[in-house]
Structures are given as C-alpha cells and as structure tokens.
Amino acid sequence: MGMFDLVIVNARVVSASDIVTCCIGVKNGKIRTLVDSFGDEEIQSARVIDAQGAYVMPGGIDAHVHLCQDLKTGPHGLGGACSDNFETGSKSAAAGGTTTVITFATQTRAEEDKSLLDVIKAYSARAEATGSYVDYGFHIIIVRNDKDVLQKEMPILRKEWGISSCKLFLTYETQRLTDSQLLDVMYEAKQNSMTTMIHAENGDMIQWLTDKLESKGMVAPYYHALSRPPLVEGEATNRAIALAQLIQNPILFVHVGSALGAKNVRRAQTIGLPVYAETCPRYFHLTWEDLKRFHSPTCFENSKMICSPPPPPDTSDQEELFVGLENGTFTIYSSDHCPFRYDHPHGKPSGVLEDPKSMEGEQYCEGDELRSLLARKEGAFRLIPNGIPGVETRLPLLYTGALAAGRITPQKFVELTSTNPAKLYGLYPQKGTIMPGSDADLVIWYPDDSFKPFNLANSMLHHNVDYTPYEGMKFVNWPRYTILRGKVIWMEGEVQGKLRDGQYVKRGPSQLVRGVSKTTQDPRRVASWLYE
Ligand SMILES: *[C@@H]1O[C@H](CO)[C@@H](O)[C@H](O)[C@H]1NC(C)=O
C-alpha cells in the first residue's frame, strides 16, 4: 500500500566509492530510492529506523564459510565434525552484520561421490533441513579430475544451480590435486566461466617438515606453525599462478596469510593476470605467539588456534598484509569460519584421541574425562582439525582493527567485505551495494561516539563453538541492525530474524574479470591456441 515498507533516515550511506548522508527507502525487499529527506505522507505506513548519523553499509557477504561440511582434512581423512549447521552458522552471521554466506559443498574421493551434481544436491538438502537466517550459496570443492563428469556437469552447475566458483587444494592428502589434475580442472572451469579458488600450500613441504618435526618429538599444537612456514604458501602461490597463466583462467587465492604469498599475488596482478586474493581476520589479529597462548607451549589447548595457513610468525608480516589490504592486492576479506569444538571428541580433541602415542593406556572418552585427558596430553598437531570460528566477528574485527584505527577508509571496508565478494562471485548488483533495485541487505552500525567499547566473551556469540580466538579483545563498534531484503534480522543485540528468512542465491559469472592483457596472451608464451 504505502510507498515504502521501511525507511532509514540520518544514514551515512557508504558504498565502495562514496559516502553520502541521506535517507533510504525500501519496498518489497529492494532498495527503492536514496533521497535527502522524505515527506510525512511518503513514509506514513513505513517502519522508520533512525541511523543517527552512523554508517549504513551493504550487508556483509562472507564468501568463505564452512557449515554442515564433511571436513576430512586430516592425513587419514579423519578430520573433525563441523560444529555449525546452517541454523547456528547463519544466526551467527546475522548477529555479525553478514547477510549472505557462500559455503562449501565438497566432493570426496569415494567412488559414489563422483557426481558434482549429487554433491550439490546433498549439501542443498543439509541447508534446507534447518533453513537459514541469511541468504546462502555454494562453492563446489573438486578433488578429482574426471573429465567426463566435469564436461557434463559444470555447465549444469553454472546454468541450473548458479554456481560459478570451484575450489581446488594443493595440500591435504585426501583433497590435493597434482599439477596436471589442476590443469584439467582449471581448463574446464575456464570453458564454463567459473572462478577457480585455490588453497595454496605446498603439501609435500608440509608432509616432509611434519615428518621431521615428529622425529624430533615436536608434536604439540604450536609446531603446526613450524610445519607451515611462509615459504610453503610462497611456493604454492607461485606455482598456481604459473598454471593459471598457462590456462588463462581467473584464480582467487583463499586465505592468504603471508607477506610472501601477498607479494606473489601482487606481481601477477602487476603483469595483468586475473589473479585475486582473499585474506582473513586471523592474519591481522593473531601470530605464532597465539599458538602458545594457553599455559605452556606444549599445552594441547593451543589447538584452539590451529588453522591453515597459520597466522604469520610476528607482527612485521601483519604490517605488510595491511599494505596489501589498503593497496588492492587483497580483493576480499572473508572469515574462513571453520568451526570445531574443544569440548567434543570429534572437535579439536581428535588430535589427542586419534594419536596412538598419546593414547597409550587411555580410553576414548567425553565430558569431564575428556577434559582431564586433554589437560595431561599434548596430542599430535598432524591429527588436529584445522580451522577456527569467525563468521560473527569478521566485520567487527575489521571495524575495530582497521577502520576505526584509521588504516582503511569506510569505502575500502565496504569494498572488501561486500562489493568485491559480490562482483567476484557474480552477485552484483543484486547484492554488494546500496542503490535502487538492489536487495535491501544492510548493516547499520552505532554512531561511534555513542558506543561504549566492550571486551568480547564467547558467550556473546551465536555460533556452536565453545571458544573464540578473540576472547577478551576490545571492540569499538558492533552491527546495531542487520537487515536482509528489507527485514530486520538483528537489532541491538537480539536476533529478530527467523530460520528460512534466508534464501538460496544463484550466481552469475565473475564481474571482476575483464580478460587477460595482450602481453600475457602471447601464444609463444602461453597456450592460447587451446581456445582457437
Ligand atoms: C601492495 O601490497 C603488496 C602486498 O602486501 C606488497 O607486496 C606491495 O609492495 C604493495 N605495493 C605498493 C605499491 O605499496
């Protein structure tokens, strides 16, 4: 009936390029208008939110989230149980200002898991089983190079499912592809305008270093970092860039955590290759020191900080990563939310329970018995599931650590957390910006001067994980409202949305890719004849 369902007044509206103080009118879930002011009649039947001059940004798009996933990252394919499903994970996203998550659906090497379409259907059923508080999509993880399957199914994934990105691994025994297998999948991805996401760590270097560490008895969680020095990412990024240049397909490096990796990405970008990079909060807020945070360096509780690649050795790398955040080397900033519990036998404790050496004479156990076992053991880092939670803290950490600290502009904040993920993964301009016709996905912050800084406690978060790496950290702002397609789903500390508010989103091809430059297409240097 009325012109608008929702209006937001006194908004400092931020896009990836501009900041303007205005009012936003929302109708049927879409942004309808941006204006100086509304007349009383225009807004009489609308809900009115006064932003009080605070930043209003496009809702966060977290393009790297693991929910309800089989996470067989361990060398024996054991791994751990992903503790967040779509219910808890998406609620946590909403509470942290995120309105869209792109999660992973993963193929395995099991014979019955050859079909990518079956994988997607299975994961889609997992999402539908609970519903989601925020919009969601899938990246497909491909762990085999069955050409018949790729040729037949990739076009269907693109057209029917709107899946325009696949992820490939250079490490983890159960997932990694050889160079020629990588070329096979990259080639088919290129034919289908799919962006290839790469987990770039050299699996052989990790394996070799792990064996050496183990032979010296260096098996406590802290040594996980030593098994993955920055060179491991340095080598793998270089190699993947060379492979992608040969095939001439766009690639996105997920979770780049080293200055060396960032430098390699930058070099490729400088010669005009469609190479993109993602980084994550942990690389700006944690270092190797945090892997010794609990009690002693050999204490198993430090497994709470284990993720791959690990955080950088010290703060000097963080400074270089900040440069990359400011200067465009990093295209997107995602959480890599990968939730494992500490109080659950299939969470971090599998690093003790699955280690025959630690377990000599001990029994598989849970609850208090498990806690007492973990207090006595150091476990084996090789067997600890890799990953830390963070879907809810992603935007607040960037706000406190970079925006409020004066290290990035509000526009850069929006670019990294919303606009670029939307463009890179084919959601723009439906999402990722505030303009007429776009989905009314919004995050409204508190006015900086009225927000009382607080120290984070895990009990404030909505994920199904029993810790946060950022416990006790001071935050200077937090999303006040999260709005999904015109509906308030989070307001002043309360979840207001409902399961099934979130919808599956189909994506198009990447809108960042503009082909490769002439100099990098010289057929004497790359295989451009492949496509003639
Ligand atoms: C941009 O950032 C990258 C990655 O941190 C760095 O290697 C490069 O030197 C930076 N370039 C400029 C011009 O600052």
PDB file of C-alpha atoms and ligand atoms in Angstrom, residues 262-263 266 320-321 323-324 327 329, ligand 1:
ATOM      1  CA  ALA A 262      50.772 -11.465  -0.987  1.00  0.00           C
ATOM      2  CA  LYS A 263      53.898 -10.386  -2.862  1.00  0.00           C
ATOM      3  CA  ARG A 266      50.829  -8.627  -6.420  1.00  0.00           C
ATOM      4  CA  GLU A 320      52.800  -5.993   5.109  1.00  0.00           C
ATOM      5  CA  LEU A 321      49.389  -7.610   4.931  1.00  0.00           C
ATOM      6  CA  VAL A 323      49.606  -2.668   2.991  1.00  0.00           C
ATOM      7  CA  GLY A 324      48.009  -5.275   0.748  1.00  0.00           C
ATOM      8  CA  ASN A 327      46.557  -1.093  -1.909  1.00  0.00           C
ATOM      9  CA  THR A 329      46.337  -6.708  -3.545  1.00  0.00           C
TER      10      THR A 329
HETATM   11  C1  LIG B   1      50.914  -3.672  -2.124  1.00  0.00           C
HETATM   12  O1  LIG B   1      50.771  -4.768  -1.226  1.00  0.00           O
HETATM   13  C2  LIG B   1      51.577  -5.900  -1.502  1.00  0.00           C
HETATM   14  C3  LIG B   1      51.186  -6.999  -0.532  1.00  0.00           C
HETATM   15  O2  LIG B   1      51.306  -6.654   0.788  1.00  0.00           O
HETATM   16  C4  LIG B   1      53.036  -5.526  -1.452  1.00  0.00           C
HETATM   17  O3  LIG B   1      53.824  -6.646  -1.762  1.00  0.00           O
HETATM   18  C5  LIG B   1      53.294  -4.404  -2.444  1.00  0.00           C
HETATM   19  O4  LIG B   1      54.629  -3.972  -2.336  1.00  0.00           O
HETATM   20  C6  LIG B   1      52.357  -3.219  -2.203  1.00  0.00           C
HETATM   21  N1  LIG B   1      52.533  -2.250  -3.284  1.00  0.00           N
HETATM   22  C7  LIG B   1      52.636  -0.936  -3.089  1.00  0.00           C
HETATM   23  C8  LIG B   1      52.796  -0.108  -4.295  1.00  0.00           C
HETATM   24  O5  LIG B   1      52.601  -0.454  -1.976  1.00  0.00           O
END
